[in-house]
Amino acid sequence: MNSISFAGKQPGRLLEIDQTRSLSVRVPVGSAVHCIAGRAWLTQEGLLDDVVLAAGEKFAVRQKGIVVMSGIRGAALVYLSAGTQERGDGTVIFTRDFLDAAHTRAVELRREELARLAGVAWDF
């Protein structure tokens, strides 16, 4: 299991997690875990129930404790946001770091898809 620490003073962090290895994250109270793509499973110390997030859903961290997460049926893309990055209506204020990371991931996915399509065309 990998382990990272996320300080609430950081602007945010984009993580790709998969089903083969869980990730342990120390996330401060007031932060949130947002599922951007895929499905993510997570649990937190002290919580009785596990949480499954689909793309577009979030988990608000309301108590101290390590959050353990992994992808479900493949990889999931999650964004850890500090408490100060959320407006009162729950909308996330995306930072330049998040947008840069999302753009980089989009470019990677585009290249992978173009390579896949080129392979299909070549086989045809």
JSON list of C-alpha atoms in Angstrom, two decimals:
[
{"chain": "A", "resi": 1, "resn": "MET", "atom": "CA", "xyz": [0.00, 0.00, 0.00]},
{"chain": "A", "resi": 2, "resn": "ASN", "atom": "CA", "xyz": [1.33, 3.43, -0.93]},
{"chain": "A", "resi": 3, "resn": "SER", "atom": "CA", "xyz": [1.04, 6.28, 1.53]},
{"chain": "A", "resi": 4, "resn": "ILE", "atom": "CA", "xyz": [1.07, 10.04, 0.97]},
{"chain": "A", "resi": 5, "resn": "SER", "atom": "CA", "xyz": [0.34, 13.09, 3.06]},
{"chain": "A", "resi": 6, "resn": "PHE", "atom": "CA", "xyz": [-1.84, 15.94, 1.85]},
{"chain": "A", "resi": 7, "resn": "ALA", "atom": "CA", "xyz": [-1.58, 19.21, 3.76]},
{"chain": "A", "resi": 8, "resn": "GLY", "atom": "CA", "xyz": [-4.64, 21.46, 3.66]},
{"chain": "A", "resi": 9, "resn": "LYS", "atom": "CA", "xyz": [-2.39, 24.37, 2.68]},
{"chain": "A", "resi": 10, "resn": "GLN", "atom": "CA", "xyz": [-1.63, 22.71, -0.66]},
{"chain": "A", "resi": 11, "resn": "PRO", "atom": "CA", "xyz": [-3.79, 23.96, -3.54]},
{"chain": "A", "resi": 12, "resn": "GLY", "atom": "CA", "xyz": [-5.00, 20.46, -4.44]},
{"chain": "A", "resi": 13, "resn": "ARG", "atom": "CA", "xyz": [-3.72, 17.17, -5.74]},
{"chain": "A", "resi": 14, "resn": "LEU", "atom": "CA", "xyz": [-4.78, 14.99, -8.64]},
{"chain": "A", "resi": 15, "resn": "LEU", "atom": "CA", "xyz": [-4.21, 11.25, -8.15]},
{"chain": "A", "resi": 16, "resn": "GLU", "atom": "CA", "xyz": [-4.72, 8.25, -10.36]},
{"chain": "A", "resi": 17, "resn": "ILE", "atom": "CA", "xyz": [-5.52, 5.17, -8.31]},
{"chain": "A", "resi": 18, "resn": "ASP", "atom": "CA", "xyz": [-6.17, 1.62, -9.45]},
{"chain": "A", "resi": 19, "resn": "GLN", "atom": "CA", "xyz": [-7.62, -1.57, -8.09]},
{"chain": "A", "resi": 20, "resn": "THR", "atom": "CA", "xyz": [-4.31, -3.41, -7.71]},
{"chain": "A", "resi": 21, "resn": "ARG", "atom": "CA", "xyz": [-2.89, -1.27, -4.87]},
{"chain": "A", "resi": 22, "resn": "SER", "atom": "CA", "xyz": [-4.66, 0.83, -2.30]},
{"chain": "A", "resi": 23, "resn": "LEU", "atom": "CA", "xyz": [-3.42, 4.30, -1.44]},
{"chain": "A", "resi": 24, "resn": "SER", "atom": "CA", "xyz": [-3.33, 5.65, 2.10]},
{"chain": "A", "resi": 25, "resn": "VAL", "atom": "CA", "xyz": [-3.69, 9.44, 2.41]},
{"chain": "A", "resi": 26, "resn": "ARG", "atom": "CA", "xyz": [-3.63, 11.67, 5.47]},
{"chain": "A", "resi": 27, "resn": "VAL", "atom": "CA", "xyz": [-6.22, 14.31, 4.56]},
{"chain": "A", "resi": 28, "resn": "PRO", "atom": "CA", "xyz": [-7.08, 17.18, 6.94]},
{"chain": "A", "resi": 29, "resn": "VAL", "atom": "CA", "xyz": [-10.62, 17.81, 8.18]},
{"chain": "A", "resi": 30, "resn": "GLY", "atom": "CA", "xyz": [-12.47, 20.15, 5.83]},
{"chain": "A", "resi": 31, "resn": "SER", "atom": "CA", "xyz": [-10.88, 18.70, 2.70]},
{"chain": "A", "resi": 32, "resn": "ALA", "atom": "CA", "xyz": [-12.71, 16.60, 0.13]},
{"chain": "A", "resi": 33, "resn": "VAL", "atom": "CA", "xyz": [-12.02, 13.69, -2.22]},
{"chain": "A", "resi": 34, "resn": "HIS", "atom": "CA", "xyz": [-13.63, 14.25, -5.65]},
{"chain": "A", "resi": 35, "resn": "CYS", "atom": "CA", "xyz": [-13.97, 11.39, -8.13]},
{"chain": "A", "resi": 36, "resn": "ILE", "atom": "CA", "xyz": [-13.21, 12.82, -11.57]},
{"chain": "A", "resi": 37, "resn": "ALA", "atom": "CA", "xyz": [-13.26, 9.62, -13.64]},
{"chain": "A", "resi": 38, "resn": "GLY", "atom": "CA", "xyz": [-13.94, 5.95, -12.99]},
{"chain": "A", "resi": 39, "resn": "ARG", "atom": "CA", "xyz": [-15.16, 4.63, -9.64]},
{"chain": "A", "resi": 40, "resn": "ALA", "atom": "CA", "xyz": [-13.27, 4.89, -6.37]},
{"chain": "A", "resi": 41, "resn": "TRP", "atom": "CA", "xyz": [-13.64, 2.94, -3.14]},
{"chain": "A", "resi": 42, "resn": "LEU", "atom": "CA", "xyz": [-12.55, 4.62, 0.07]},
{"chain": "A", "resi": 43, "resn": "THR", "atom": "CA", "xyz": [-12.74, 4.23, 3.79]},
{"chain": "A", "resi": 44, "resn": "GLN", "atom": "CA", "xyz": [-11.53, 6.34, 6.67]},
{"chain": "A", "resi": 45, "resn": "GLU", "atom": "CA", "xyz": [-10.34, 5.52, 10.16]},
{"chain": "A", "resi": 46, "resn": "GLY", "atom": "CA", "xyz": [-13.27, 5.80, 12.54]},
{"chain": "A", "resi": 47, "resn": "LEU", "atom": "CA", "xyz": [-16.02, 5.47, 9.91]},
{"chain": "A", "resi": 48, "resn": "LEU", "atom": "CA", "xyz": [-18.21, 2.40, 10.09]},
{"chain": "A", "resi": 49, "resn": "ASP", "atom": "CA", "xyz": [-19.11, 2.32, 6.39]},
{"chain": "A", "resi": 50, "resn": "ASP", "atom": "CA", "xyz": [-17.00, 2.32, 3.25]},
{"chain": "A", "resi": 51, "resn": "VAL", "atom": "CA", "xyz": [-17.74, 4.82, 0.50]},
{"chain": "A", "resi": 52, "resn": "VAL", "atom": "CA", "xyz": [-17.98, 4.25, -3.26]},
{"chain": "A", "resi": 53, "resn": "LEU", "atom": "CA", "xyz": [-17.68, 7.35, -5.43]},
{"chain": "A", "resi": 54, "resn": "ALA", "atom": "CA", "xyz": [-18.68, 7.53, -9.09]},
{"chain": "A", "resi": 55, "resn": "ALA", "atom": "CA", "xyz": [-17.40, 10.25, -11.42]},
{"chain": "A", "resi": 56, "resn": "GLY", "atom": "CA", "xyz": [-18.78, 13.59, -10.27]},
{"chain": "A", "resi": 57, "resn": "GLU", "atom": "CA", "xyz": [-19.29, 12.57, -6.65]},
{"chain": "A", "resi": 58, "resn": "LYS", "atom": "CA", "xyz": [-17.31, 13.69, -3.59]},
{"chain": "A", "resi": 59, "resn": "PHE", "atom": "CA", "xyz": [-16.51, 12.62, -0.06]},
{"chain": "A", "resi": 60, "resn": "ALA", "atom": "CA", "xyz": [-16.16, 15.41, 2.52]},
{"chain": "A", "resi": 61, "resn": "VAL", "atom": "CA", "xyz": [-13.58, 14.69, 5.22]},
{"chain": "A", "resi": 62, "resn": "ARG", "atom": "CA", "xyz": [-15.30, 15.53, 8.52]},
{"chain": "A", "resi": 63, "resn": "GLN", "atom": "CA", "xyz": [-13.01, 13.83, 11.02]},
{"chain": "A", "resi": 64, "resn": "LYS", "atom": "CA", "xyz": [-9.34, 13.10, 11.57]},
{"chain": "A", "resi": 65, "resn": "GLY", "atom": "CA", "xyz": [-8.01, 9.83, 10.24]},
{"chain": "A", "resi": 66, "resn": "ILE", "atom": "CA", "xyz": [-6.24, 8.28, 7.30]},
{"chain": "A", "resi": 67, "resn": "VAL", "atom": "CA", "xyz": [-8.30, 7.79, 4.14]},
{"chain": "A", "resi": 68, "resn": "VAL", "atom": "CA", "xyz": [-7.58, 4.58, 2.23]},
{"chain": "A", "resi": 69, "resn": "MET", "atom": "CA", "xyz": [-8.71, 4.45, -1.40]},
{"chain": "A", "resi": 70, "resn": "SER", "atom": "CA", "xyz": [-8.44, 2.39, -4.56]},
{"chain": "A", "resi": 71, "resn": "GLY", "atom": "CA", "xyz": [-10.06, 2.15, -7.97]},
{"chain": "A", "resi": 72, "resn": "ILE", "atom": "CA", "xyz": [-12.94, -0.19, -8.68]},
{"chain": "A", "resi": 73, "resn": "ARG", "atom": "CA", "xyz": [-12.74, -2.32, -11.84]},
{"chain": "A", "resi": 74, "resn": "GLY", "atom": "CA", "xyz": [-9.74, -0.39, -13.12]},
{"chain": "A", "resi": 75, "resn": "ALA", "atom": "CA", "xyz": [-8.28, 3.02, -12.59]},
{"chain": "A", "resi": 76, "resn": "ALA", "atom": "CA", "xyz": [-9.99, 6.05, -11.09]},
{"chain": "A", "resi": 77, "resn": "LEU", "atom": "CA", "xyz": [-8.95, 9.68, -11.15]},
{"chain": "A", "resi": 78, "resn": "VAL", "atom": "CA", "xyz": [-9.51, 11.57, -7.89]},
{"chain": "A", "resi": 79, "resn": "TYR", "atom": "CA", "xyz": [-8.81, 15.14, -6.84]},
{"chain": "A", "resi": 80, "resn": "LEU", "atom": "CA", "xyz": [-8.02, 16.05, -3.24]},
{"chain": "A", "resi": 81, "resn": "SER", "atom": "CA", "xyz": [-9.17, 19.58, -2.51]},
{"chain": "A", "resi": 82, "resn": "ALA", "atom": "CA", "xyz": [-8.37, 21.65, 0.55]},
{"chain": "A", "resi": 83, "resn": "GLY", "atom": "CA", "xyz": [-11.36, 22.95, 2.49]},
{"chain": "A", "resi": 84, "resn": "THR", "atom": "CA", "xyz": [-10.72, 26.47, 1.28]},
{"chain": "A", "resi": 85, "resn": "GLN", "atom": "CA", "xyz": [-11.25, 25.40, -2.34]},
{"chain": "A", "resi": 86, "resn": "GLU", "atom": "CA", "xyz": [-14.97, 24.84, -1.98]},
{"chain": "A", "resi": 87, "resn": "ARG", "atom": "CA", "xyz": [-17.64, 27.49, -2.23]},
{"chain": "A", "resi": 88, "resn": "GLY", "atom": "CA", "xyz": [-20.66, 27.41, 0.04]},
{"chain": "A", "resi": 89, "resn": "ASP", "atom": "CA", "xyz": [-22.72, 25.54, -2.56]},
{"chain": "A", "resi": 90, "resn": "GLY", "atom": "CA", "xyz": [-20.18, 22.68, -2.67]},
{"chain": "A", "resi": 91, "resn": "THR", "atom": "CA", "xyz": [-18.73, 23.66, -6.05]},
{"chain": "A", "resi": 92, "resn": "VAL", "atom": "CA", "xyz": [-14.98, 23.10, -6.25]},
{"chain": "A", "resi": 93, "resn": "ILE", "atom": "CA", "xyz": [-12.76, 25.99, -7.23]},
{"chain": "A", "resi": 94, "resn": "PHE", "atom": "CA", "xyz": [-10.19, 24.33, -9.48]},
{"chain": "A", "resi": 95, "resn": "THR", "atom": "CA", "xyz": [-6.64, 25.58, -9.20]},
{"chain": "A", "resi": 96, "resn": "ARG", "atom": "CA", "xyz": [-4.07, 26.05, -11.95]},
{"chain": "A", "resi": 97, "resn": "ASP", "atom": "CA", "xyz": [-2.32, 22.87, -10.68]},
{"chain": "A", "resi": 98, "resn": "PHE", "atom": "CA", "xyz": [-5.50, 20.87, -11.14]},
{"chain": "A", "resi": 99, "resn": "LEU", "atom": "CA", "xyz": [-6.15, 22.28, -14.60]},
{"chain": "A", "resi": 100, "resn": "ASP", "atom": "CA", "xyz": [-2.54, 21.58, -15.66]},
{"chain": "A", "resi": 101, "resn": "ALA", "atom": "CA", "xyz": [-2.75, 18.01, -14.34]},
{"chain": "A", "resi": 102, "resn": "ALA", "atom": "CA", "xyz": [-6.14, 17.46, -16.02]},
{"chain": "A", "resi": 103, "resn": "HIS", "atom": "CA", "xyz": [-4.78, 18.80, -19.32]},
{"chain": "A", "resi": 104, "resn": "THR", "atom": "CA", "xyz": [-1.72, 16.52, -19.10]},
{"chain": "A", "resi": 105, "resn": "ARG", "atom": "CA", "xyz": [-3.97, 13.52, -18.41]},
{"chain": "A", "resi": 106, "resn": "ALA", "atom": "CA", "xyz": [-6.26, 14.46, -21.32]},
{"chain": "A", "resi": 107, "resn": "VAL", "atom": "CA", "xyz": [-3.26, 14.63, -23.67]},
{"chain": "A", "resi": 108, "resn": "GLU", "atom": "CA", "xyz": [-2.11, 11.18, -22.47]},
{"chain": "A", "resi": 109, "resn": "LEU", "atom": "CA", "xyz": [-5.58, 9.71, -23.02]},
{"chain": "A", "resi": 110, "resn": "ARG", "atom": "CA", "xyz": [-5.82, 11.29, -26.48]},
{"chain": "A", "resi": 111, "resn": "ARG", "atom": "CA", "xyz": [-2.45, 9.77, -27.47]},
{"chain": "A", "resi": 112, "resn": "GLU", "atom": "CA", "xyz": [-3.49, 6.35, -26.15]},
{"chain": "A", "resi": 113, "resn": "GLU", "atom": "CA", "xyz": [-6.76, 6.49, -28.09]},
{"chain": "A", "resi": 114, "resn": "LEU", "atom": "CA", "xyz": [-5.06, 7.63, -31.31]},
{"chain": "A", "resi": 115, "resn": "ALA", "atom": "CA", "xyz": [-2.52, 4.80, -30.97]},
{"chain": "A", "resi": 116, "resn": "ARG", "atom": "CA", "xyz": [-5.37, 2.32, -30.42]},
{"chain": "A", "resi": 117, "resn": "LEU", "atom": "CA", "xyz": [-7.27, 3.63, -33.46]},
{"chain": "A", "resi": 118, "resn": "ALA", "atom": "CA", "xyz": [-4.11, 3.52, -35.58]},
{"chain": "A", "resi": 119, "resn": "GLY", "atom": "CA", "xyz": [-3.69, -0.14, -34.58]},
{"chain": "A", "resi": 120, "resn": "VAL", "atom": "CA", "xyz": [-7.29, -0.91, -35.53]},
{"chain": "A", "resi": 121, "resn": "ALA", "atom": "CA", "xyz": [-6.87, 0.87, -38.88]},
{"chain": "A", "resi": 122, "resn": "TRP", "atom": "CA", "xyz": [-3.60, -0.94, -39.54]},
{"chain": "A", "resi": 123, "resn": "ASP", "atom": "CA", "xyz": [-5.23, -4.33, -38.83]},
{"chain": "A", "resi": 124, "resn": "PHE", "atom": "CA", "xyz": [-8.12, -3.46, -41.13]}
]
